[in-house]
Amino acid sequence: MIILGIETSCDDTALALIETREVGGVFECRILSSLVHSQAELHSPYGGVFPTLAKREHEKNLPVLLEKLLEESMETQDSGSKTCPWLRTGIQEDNKNDKIPIDIIAVTEGPGLEPALWTGIVFAEMLSKKWKAPIIPINHMEGHIVGSLLRSDKSGGEWQRLKPLQMPALALLISGGHTELVKIEDRQDSLVTALPQFIYTIVGQTKDDAVGEAFDKVARLLNLPYPGGPHISRLATEARKKNISSSVKLPRPMISSQNFDFSFSGLKTAVLYAIRDAGKLSGDFKLGLAREFEDAVTDTLDTKLRKAIEETNALTVIVGGGVSANSYLRAQFEKTAAEYGISLYLPSKHISGDNALMIALVGAFHYQTRPRTIRAHGTKRLDNR
Ligand code: KG4
Ligand code: ZN
């Protein structure tokens, strides 16, 4: 089966083409091509994502990216790896009779910025009509979970099996829009054995700002460009190397609360007050504060994760979302998983941010059963279909 993934939930325009199969009852996939066009530079002057600008850019980028994606997929075939022998024929035929061998179009339906999401959905509808392929709407957060199960993100690569999940599993989703702890269980009633089928229950989430949003806002306070996460991380690493620490101790919000919820807006405000009280932003002050902020975020996420591992008896932890690119956090999560003797699945750094590979992969999962199972605290449905 060939699946086209479309992702336009925020400021990345992304398309991916994957092929899937079942071998001996086990799901396998390979990546034909995966492209991400980042708009970060365009949004940087606004200090965050400007939705109408994102929409306009997605509209402009999608057709260009699609052409490149299909070309790259054909090159994959030409490079001798015998990828989908009929893909080239299919694409050439497309010129004559508008037929293309794409079985499913998986598109992010949310959560995300509405004008940006619509661009991807409308594009998917247009292609669906043209190619007579069904559309599967995908939850972006499920994408971040499933994307972390890929062993390799290399295009034109080998067939791969997903990393095995020992249940129950937990996902810690840390992105620019979300901070969630999700419990994952097997769908016992699944009739489809080769495809993993999961039930997700959100057991904790942020009460206000997402962790990536806090990184971005703190970066802005420190006069660093958007997106701020990588810049804060760079300063914090430098501070540790130079042994510079902050004289200001930042709070670890909700660290002692009994639930698995998070709150990051107070942390951001504490940074604001620290900067206001300091008066002048010296180089060393910035380094120390970035380090203290990264420490505070790490302590907070790690403490909640530990609590959740203990409470749910999780045997696997998946971390996903843009903030999972953070090396300091990754190292801490690795330590924690080793201490508990459980598996930790992190996405490769290339696909920790938004991408369409993860969306195409979820499309494969849902093709036959289409469960719509993401729930907040076991009750509220997050997706509104
Ligand atoms: O998942 P993502 O690409 O987009 C959303 O779905 O929100 O996450 C983007 C977020 C941004 O807030 C960005 O600052 C943050 O991920 N981020 C990082 C790092 N790289 C990206 N945060 C901390 N450290 C990083 N190295
Ligand atoms: Zn995301």
Tab-separated table of C-alpha atoms and ligand atoms in Angstrom:
chain	number	residue	atom	x	y	z
A	1	MET	CA	0.000	0.000	0.000
A	2	ILE	CA	1.303	3.480	-0.840
A	3	ILE	CA	0.327	6.319	1.500
A	4	LEU	CA	0.743	10.028	0.978
A	5	GLY	CA	1.020	12.003	4.233
A	6	ILE	CA	0.174	15.715	4.403
A	7	GLU	CA	1.027	17.880	7.418
A	8	THR	CA	0.252	21.610	7.654
A	9	SER	CA	-0.843	22.068	11.270
A	10	CYS	CA	1.604	24.842	12.123
A	11	ASP	CA	4.530	26.450	10.303
A	12	ASP	CA	6.015	23.398	8.575
A	13	THR	CA	4.705	22.313	5.190
A	14	ALA	CA	5.390	18.592	4.987
A	15	LEU	CA	4.656	15.736	2.586
A	16	ALA	CA	5.753	12.112	2.708
A	17	LEU	CA	5.236	8.994	0.676
A	18	ILE	CA	5.575	5.628	2.369
A	19	GLU	CA	4.976	2.055	1.314
A	20	THR	CA	3.637	-0.532	3.749
A	21	ARG	CA	3.213	-4.290	3.693
A	22	GLU	CA	2.565	-7.231	5.950
A	23	VAL	CA	5.145	-9.993	6.230
A	24	GLY	CA	4.278	-13.047	8.293
A	25	GLY	CA	1.619	-11.080	10.125
A	26	VAL	CA	4.029	-8.243	10.955
A	27	PHE	CA	3.639	-4.663	9.761
A	28	GLU	CA	6.542	-3.241	7.750
A	29	CYS	CA	7.079	0.089	6.037
A	30	ARG	CA	9.615	1.951	3.985
A	31	ILE	CA	10.016	5.612	3.280
A	32	LEU	CA	9.949	6.580	-0.375
A	33	SER	CA	10.397	10.270	0.285
A	34	SER	CA	9.764	12.737	3.081
A	35	LEU	CA	10.041	16.509	2.736
A	36	VAL	CA	9.617	19.340	5.229
A	37	HIS	CA	9.659	22.988	4.269
A	38	SER	CA	10.126	25.117	7.382
A	39	GLN	CA	8.638	28.609	7.487
A	40	ALA	CA	10.414	29.436	10.773
A	41	GLU	CA	12.481	32.255	9.283
A	42	LEU	CA	9.397	34.007	7.898
A	43	HIS	CA	7.639	33.858	11.270
A	44	SER	CA	10.706	34.806	13.292
A	45	PRO	CA	10.107	38.602	13.161
A	46	TYR	CA	6.664	38.009	14.757
A	47	GLY	CA	8.192	35.990	17.625
A	48	GLY	CA	5.778	33.130	16.896
A	49	VAL	CA	3.651	31.649	14.142
A	50	PHE	CA	1.426	34.120	12.285
A	51	PRO	CA	-1.546	31.933	11.143
A	52	THR	CA	-2.538	33.762	7.941
A	53	LEU	CA	1.068	33.893	6.811
A	54	ALA	CA	1.388	30.161	7.521
A	55	LYS	CA	-1.744	29.500	5.437
A	56	ARG	CA	-0.467	31.523	2.495
A	57	GLU	CA	2.906	29.790	2.599
A	58	HIS	CA	1.362	26.297	2.816
A	59	GLU	CA	-0.773	27.068	-0.248
A	60	LYS	CA	2.319	28.162	-2.122
A	61	ASN	CA	4.545	25.298	-0.937
A	62	LEU	CA	2.264	22.272	-1.246
A	63	PRO	CA	2.167	21.880	-5.076
A	64	VAL	CA	5.917	22.524	-5.372
A	65	LEU	CA	6.684	20.050	-2.611
A	66	LEU	CA	4.393	17.410	-4.147
A	67	GLU	CA	6.222	17.565	-7.452
A	68	LYS	CA	9.557	17.211	-5.674
A	69	LEU	CA	8.220	14.360	-3.533
A	70	LEU	CA	7.070	12.360	-6.549
A	71	GLU	CA	10.344	13.006	-8.356
A	72	GLU	CA	12.362	11.883	-5.347
A	73	SER	CA	10.264	8.769	-5.034
A	74	MET	CA	11.080	7.895	-8.631
A	75	GLU	CA	14.779	8.513	-7.989
A	76	THR	CA	14.530	6.084	-5.100
A	77	GLN	CA	13.360	3.528	-7.579
A	78	ASP	CA	16.151	4.438	-10.018
A	79	SER	CA	18.826	4.108	-7.348
A	80	GLY	CA	18.395	0.371	-7.677
A	81	SER	CA	16.521	-0.359	-4.492
A	82	LYS	CA	13.569	-1.713	-6.500
A	83	THR	CA	11.144	0.536	-4.683
A	84	CYS	CA	7.570	0.171	-5.946
A	85	PRO	CA	8.267	-0.997	-9.498
A	86	TRP	CA	4.989	0.500	-10.690
A	87	LEU	CA	5.394	3.922	-9.117
A	88	ARG	CA	7.205	5.383	-12.117
A	89	THR	CA	4.628	3.982	-14.525
A	90	GLY	CA	1.875	5.307	-12.327
A	91	ILE	CA	3.291	8.802	-12.224
A	92	GLN	CA	3.917	8.843	-15.958
A	93	GLU	CA	0.373	7.653	-16.511
A	94	ASP	CA	-0.732	10.550	-14.390
A	95	ASN	CA	0.137	12.853	-17.278
A	96	LYS	CA	-2.289	10.967	-19.515
A	97	ASN	CA	-5.233	9.956	-17.416
A	98	ASP	CA	-4.830	11.461	-13.966
A	99	LYS	CA	-4.283	8.049	-12.339
A	100	ILE	CA	-1.585	7.589	-9.726
A	101	PRO	CA	-0.860	4.543	-7.588
A	102	ILE	CA	-1.480	6.155	-4.227
A	103	ASP	CA	-3.870	4.126	-2.093
A	104	ILE	CA	-4.512	6.504	0.797
A	105	ILE	CA	-4.097	10.179	1.536
A	106	ALA	CA	-3.483	10.775	5.240
A	107	VAL	CA	-3.881	14.401	6.285
A	108	THR	CA	-3.544	16.128	9.660
A	109	GLU	CA	-7.005	17.304	10.728
A	110	GLY	CA	-5.886	18.722	14.087
A	111	PRO	CA	-4.951	19.881	16.565
A	112	GLY	CA	-3.269	22.914	15.040
A	113	LEU	CA	-3.836	26.382	13.619
A	114	GLU	CA	-7.146	26.308	11.803
A	115	PRO	CA	-6.222	28.294	8.667
A	116	ALA	CA	-3.053	26.220	8.322
A	117	LEU	CA	-4.882	22.908	8.815
A	118	TRP	CA	-7.490	23.785	6.191
A	119	THR	CA	-4.808	24.270	3.545
A	120	GLY	CA	-3.671	20.671	3.959
A	121	ILE	CA	-7.227	19.337	4.102
A	122	VAL	CA	-8.302	21.193	0.943
A	123	PHE	CA	-5.153	19.985	-0.845
A	124	ALA	CA	-5.921	16.406	0.266
A	125	GLU	CA	-9.492	16.722	-1.033
A	126	MET	CA	-8.267	17.987	-4.374
A	127	LEU	CA	-5.813	15.084	-4.744
A	128	SER	CA	-8.408	12.604	-3.520
A	129	LYS	CA	-10.783	13.625	-6.300
A	130	LYS	CA	-8.046	13.602	-8.905
A	131	TRP	CA	-6.565	10.239	-7.884
A	132	LYS	CA	-9.716	8.628	-6.512
A	133	ALA	CA	-7.933	7.792	-3.279
A	134	PRO	CA	-9.627	7.864	0.144
A	135	ILE	CA	-8.658	10.436	2.757
A	136	ILE	CA	-7.863	9.420	6.320
A	137	PRO	CA	-7.937	12.338	8.791
A	138	ILE	CA	-5.109	12.080	11.314
A	139	ASN	CA	-4.590	13.439	14.806
A	140	HIS	CA	-1.277	15.299	14.884
A	141	MET	CA	-0.453	14.141	18.430
A	142	GLU	CA	-0.901	10.505	17.488
A	143	GLY	CA	1.562	11.260	14.706
A	144	HIS	CA	4.162	12.334	17.261
A	145	ILE	CA	3.623	9.083	19.190
A	146	VAL	CA	3.786	6.760	16.203
A	147	GLY	CA	6.680	8.665	14.553
A	148	SER	CA	8.875	7.743	17.521
A	149	LEU	CA	8.374	4.059	16.693
A	150	LEU	CA	10.272	4.347	13.395
A	151	ARG	CA	13.744	2.835	13.514
A	152	SER	CA	15.012	4.936	10.618
A	153	ASP	CA	13.834	8.127	8.937
A	154	LYS	CA	15.938	7.601	5.808
A	155	SER	CA	14.160	7.943	2.473
A	156	GLY	CA	14.552	5.273	-0.162
A	157	GLY	CA	15.639	2.958	2.577
A	158	GLU	CA	15.110	-0.579	3.592
A	159	TRP	CA	11.895	-2.125	4.783
A	160	GLN	CA	11.653	-1.628	8.528
A	161	ARG	CA	9.593	-3.011	11.361
A	162	LEU	CA	8.478	-0.633	14.060
A	163	LYS	CA	10.044	-0.690	17.517
A	164	PRO	CA	8.073	-3.177	19.641
A	165	LEU	CA	5.875	-1.745	22.355
A	166	GLN	CA	5.662	-3.520	25.669
A	167	MET	CA	2.337	-2.602	27.204
A	168	PRO	CA	1.271	-0.632	29.058
A	169	ALA	CA	3.201	2.204	27.470
A	170	LEU	CA	3.334	5.912	28.175
A	171	ALA	CA	3.899	8.759	25.763
A	172	LEU	CA	5.241	12.113	26.855
A	173	LEU	CA	4.302	14.595	24.134
A	174	ILE	CA	6.228	17.844	24.314
A	175	SER	CA	5.697	20.321	21.519
A	176	GLY	CA	4.984	23.966	20.799
A	177	GLY	CA	1.247	23.492	21.290
A	178	HIS	CA	0.982	20.534	23.690
A	179	THR	CA	2.364	18.941	26.817
A	180	GLU	CA	0.628	15.647	27.444
A	181	LEU	CA	1.163	12.361	29.203
A	182	VAL	CA	-0.718	9.656	27.341
A	183	LYS	CA	-1.307	6.090	28.506
A	184	ILE	CA	-1.235	3.585	25.657
A	185	GLU	CA	-2.893	0.184	25.744
A	186	ASP	CA	-3.482	-2.534	23.190
A	187	ARG	CA	-6.825	-2.725	21.465
A	188	GLN	CA	-7.879	-6.187	22.512
A	189	ASP	CA	-10.809	-6.205	20.114
A	190	SER	CA	-8.675	-5.515	17.072
A	191	LEU	CA	-9.325	-7.897	14.199
A	192	VAL	CA	-6.304	-6.662	12.310
A	193	THR	CA	-3.290	-8.431	13.717
A	194	ALA	CA	-0.450	-7.051	11.615
A	195	LEU	CA	-1.190	-3.424	12.346
A	196	PRO	CA	-0.649	-2.137	15.842
A	197	GLN	CA	-3.914	-0.797	17.273
A	198	PHE	CA	-3.728	1.393	20.325
A	199	ILE	CA	-6.079	2.981	22.808
A	200	TYR	CA	-4.859	6.326	24.061
A	201	THR	CA	-5.904	8.010	27.282
A	202	ILE	CA	-4.548	11.406	28.204
A	203	VAL	CA	-3.633	11.158	31.900
A	204	GLY	CA	-2.039	14.582	32.265
A	205	GLN	CA	-1.648	17.779	30.294
A	206	THR	CA	-0.666	21.404	30.634
A	207	LYS	CA	-3.091	23.750	32.332
A	208	ASP	CA	-1.747	26.752	30.416
A	209	ASP	CA	1.329	27.112	28.190
A	210	ALA	CA	2.878	24.150	26.394
A	211	VAL	CA	6.509	23.441	27.175
A	212	GLY	CA	7.694	24.433	23.668
A	213	GLU	CA	5.683	27.628	23.964
A	214	ALA	CA	7.512	28.363	27.248
A	215	PHE	CA	10.868	27.807	25.518
A	216	ASP	CA	9.782	30.176	22.742
A	217	LYS	CA	8.490	32.873	25.109
A	218	VAL	CA	11.560	32.735	27.338
A	219	ALA	CA	13.768	32.937	24.242
A	220	ARG	CA	11.906	36.060	23.220
A	221	LEU	CA	12.499	37.590	26.674
A	222	LEU	CA	16.202	36.866	26.182
A	223	ASN	CA	16.142	38.464	22.707
A	224	LEU	CA	16.694	35.138	20.968
A	225	PRO	CA	15.072	34.253	17.612
A	226	TYR	CA	11.995	32.046	17.067
A	227	PRO	CA	11.763	29.086	17.472
A	228	GLY	CA	13.509	29.603	20.791
A	229	GLY	CA	14.002	26.022	22.007
A	230	PRO	CA	17.252	25.291	20.172
A	231	HIS	CA	18.690	28.711	21.142
A	232	ILE	CA	17.920	28.302	24.850
A	233	SER	CA	19.391	24.815	24.678
A	234	ARG	CA	22.575	26.137	23.037
A	235	LEU	CA	23.029	28.779	25.784
A	236	ALA	CA	22.294	26.270	28.551
A	237	THR	CA	24.892	23.859	27.141
A	238	GLU	CA	27.456	26.673	26.974
A	239	ALA	CA	26.663	27.650	30.576
A	240	ARG	CA	27.244	24.058	31.770
A	241	LYS	CA	30.538	23.904	29.859
A	242	LYS	CA	31.698	27.191	31.414
A	243	ASN	CA	30.297	26.239	34.815
A	244	ILE	CA	28.042	29.301	34.910
A	245	SER	CA	24.898	29.005	36.996
A	246	SER	CA	22.074	31.381	37.742
A	247	SER	CA	21.780	33.312	40.990
A	248	VAL	CA	18.004	33.154	40.453
A	249	LYS	CA	16.276	29.881	41.324
A	250	LEU	CA	13.243	29.298	39.097
A	251	PRO	CA	10.138	27.385	40.260
A	252	ARG	CA	9.393	23.783	39.265
A	253	PRO	CA	5.640	24.259	38.697
A	254	MET	CA	3.206	21.615	39.991
A	255	ILE	CA	6.100	19.282	40.733
A	256	SER	CA	4.491	18.081	43.970
A	257	SER	CA	0.895	17.920	42.748
A	258	GLN	CA	-0.717	14.496	42.921
A	259	ASN	CA	-1.889	14.519	39.303
A	260	PHE	CA	0.092	14.372	36.052
A	261	ASP	CA	-0.788	17.861	34.883
A	262	PHE	CA	1.722	20.564	34.028
A	263	SER	CA	1.854	24.348	34.098
A	264	PHE	CA	4.524	26.449	32.432
A	265	SER	CA	3.164	29.983	32.364
A	266	GLY	CA	4.377	30.713	35.944
A	267	LEU	CA	7.849	29.580	35.001
A	268	LYS	CA	7.876	31.971	32.068
A	269	THR	CA	6.649	34.814	34.350
A	270	ALA	CA	9.408	33.997	36.859
A	271	VAL	CA	11.936	34.437	34.031
A	272	LEU	CA	10.301	37.759	33.144
A	273	TYR	CA	10.665	38.983	36.759
A	274	ALA	CA	14.265	37.746	36.952
A	275	ILE	CA	15.127	39.743	33.817
A	276	ARG	CA	13.271	42.828	35.094
A	277	ASP	CA	15.063	42.645	38.461
A	278	ALA	CA	18.467	42.175	36.823
A	279	GLY	CA	17.989	45.398	34.839
A	280	LYS	CA	20.698	44.594	32.313
A	281	LEU	CA	21.022	41.360	30.327
A	282	SER	CA	24.734	40.489	30.548
A	283	GLY	CA	26.070	37.529	28.565
A	284	ASP	CA	26.717	35.416	31.672
A	285	PHE	CA	23.312	36.268	33.154
A	286	LYS	CA	21.644	35.044	29.964
A	287	LEU	CA	23.690	31.840	29.968
A	288	GLY	CA	22.902	31.130	33.627
A	289	LEU	CA	19.204	31.843	33.216
A	290	ALA	CA	18.913	29.648	30.104
A	291	ARG	CA	20.578	26.826	32.040
A	292	GLU	CA	18.298	27.295	35.057
A	293	PHE	CA	15.239	27.363	32.779
A	294	GLU	CA	16.265	24.162	31.007
A	295	ASP	CA	16.956	22.558	34.413
A	296	ALA	CA	13.519	23.632	35.710
A	297	VAL	CA	11.750	22.210	32.631
A	298	THR	CA	13.757	18.992	32.831
A	299	ASP	CA	13.076	18.504	36.569
A	300	THR	CA	9.377	19.148	36.048
A	301	LEU	CA	8.892	16.839	33.055
A	302	ASP	CA	11.068	14.118	34.513
A	303	THR	CA	9.342	14.136	37.926
A	304	LYS	CA	5.897	13.817	36.311
A	305	LEU	CA	7.150	11.118	33.978
A	306	ARG	CA	8.548	9.105	36.903
A	307	LYS	CA	5.266	9.418	38.788
A	308	ALA	CA	3.331	8.284	35.729
A	309	ILE	CA	5.676	5.319	35.137
A	310	GLU	CA	5.112	4.205	38.728
A	311	GLU	CA	1.358	4.708	38.650
A	312	THR	CA	0.733	3.016	35.294
A	313	ASN	CA	3.477	0.361	35.597
A	314	ALA	CA	4.593	1.427	32.132
A	315	LEU	CA	7.088	-0.851	30.407
A	316	THR	CA	7.784	1.475	27.501
A	317	VAL	CA	8.063	5.257	27.342
A	318	ILE	CA	7.711	7.120	24.065
A	319	VAL	CA	8.741	10.755	23.854
A	320	GLY	CA	7.580	12.843	20.910
A	321	GLY	CA	7.125	16.422	19.711
A	322	GLY	CA	9.513	19.223	18.782
A	323	VAL	CA	10.947	19.671	22.294
A	324	SER	CA	12.123	16.044	22.255
A	325	ALA	CA	15.022	17.274	20.088
A	326	ASN	CA	16.484	18.775	23.293
A	327	SER	CA	19.680	16.851	24.113
A	328	TYR	CA	19.614	17.611	27.838
A	329	LEU	CA	16.059	16.298	28.167
A	330	ARG	CA	16.866	13.234	26.052
A	331	ALA	CA	19.814	12.402	28.311
A	332	GLN	CA	17.648	12.753	31.431
A	333	PHE	CA	14.868	10.555	29.998
A	334	GLU	CA	17.480	7.942	29.077
A	335	LYS	CA	18.732	7.939	32.675
A	336	THR	CA	15.191	7.607	34.012
A	337	ALA	CA	14.273	4.737	31.677
A	338	ALA	CA	17.502	2.928	32.607
A	339	GLU	CA	16.750	3.373	36.322
A	340	TYR	CA	13.295	1.821	35.888
A	341	GLY	CA	14.642	-0.829	33.516
A	342	ILE	CA	12.129	0.052	30.794
A	343	SER	CA	12.432	0.881	27.068
A	344	LEU	CA	12.630	4.477	25.926
A	345	TYR	CA	11.738	5.402	22.353
A	346	LEU	CA	12.841	8.835	21.191
A	347	PRO	CA	12.272	10.069	17.639
A	348	SER	CA	15.364	10.633	15.543
A	349	LYS	CA	16.190	14.347	15.774
A	350	HIS	CA	15.167	14.843	12.107
A	351	ILE	CA	11.590	13.824	12.826
A	352	SER	CA	11.169	15.182	16.350
A	353	GLY	CA	9.567	18.277	14.810
A	354	ASP	CA	6.532	18.297	12.563
A	355	ASN	CA	6.712	16.015	9.526
A	356	ALA	CA	4.383	14.088	7.259
A	357	LEU	CA	6.108	10.750	7.693
A	358	MET	CA	4.418	10.270	11.048
A	359	ILE	CA	1.071	11.283	9.527
A	360	ALA	CA	1.391	8.754	6.686
A	361	LEU	CA	2.298	6.057	9.192
A	362	VAL	CA	-0.766	6.724	11.346
A	363	GLY	CA	-2.760	6.586	8.097
A	364	ALA	CA	-1.577	2.996	7.651
A	365	PHE	CA	-2.662	2.161	11.207
A	366	HIS	CA	-6.151	3.540	10.698
A	367	TYR	CA	-6.818	2.451	7.165
A	368	GLN	CA	-8.835	-0.580	8.137
A	369	THR	CA	-10.222	0.195	11.551
A	370	ARG	CA	-10.198	3.978	11.843
A	371	PRO	CA	-10.479	4.033	15.634
A	372	ARG	CA	-10.947	7.540	16.967
A	373	THR	CA	-9.760	6.908	20.449
A	374	ILE	CA	-7.788	9.863	21.764
A	375	ARG	CA	-9.555	10.966	24.921
A	376	ALA	CA	-8.770	13.511	27.599
A	377	HIS	CA	-8.885	11.989	31.083
A	378	GLY	CA	-10.737	9.046	29.603
A	379	THR	CA	-13.837	11.026	28.723
A	380	LYS	CA	-13.525	14.042	26.464
A	381	ARG	CA	-12.868	13.271	22.829
A	382	LEU	CA	-10.140	15.493	21.476
A	383	ASP	CA	-10.984	15.007	17.866
A	384	ASN	CA	-14.310	16.373	16.844
A	385	ARG	CA	-15.217	14.025	14.051
B	1	KG4	O1	6.235	19.524	17.429
B	1	KG4	P1	6.696	20.847	16.928
B	1	KG4	O2	7.668	20.879	15.784
B	1	KG4	O3	5.469	21.750	16.529
B	1	KG4	C1	4.263	21.704	17.219
B	1	KG4	O4	3.457	20.770	16.936
B	1	KG4	O5	4.113	22.557	18.108
B	1	KG4	O6	7.348	21.622	18.179
B	1	KG4	C2	7.895	22.909	18.045
B	1	KG4	C3	8.491	23.334	19.374
B	1	KG4	C4	8.900	24.800	19.405
B	1	KG4	O7	8.320	25.391	20.540
B	1	KG4	C5	10.428	24.735	19.520
B	1	KG4	O8	10.988	25.831	20.220
B	1	KG4	C6	10.621	23.444	20.247
B	1	KG4	O9	9.688	22.567	19.656
B	1	KG4	N1	11.986	22.907	20.099
B	1	KG4	C7	12.845	22.756	21.130
B	1	KG4	C8	14.051	22.268	20.573
B	1	KG4	N2	13.875	22.138	19.228
B	1	KG4	C9	12.597	22.535	18.952
B	1	KG4	N3	12.698	23.000	22.451
B	1	KG4	C10	13.761	22.753	23.244
B	1	KG4	N4	14.944	22.312	22.796
B	1	KG4	C11	15.136	22.040	21.475
B	1	KG4	N5	16.331	21.590	21.043
B	2	ZN	ZN	3.937	18.845	16.430
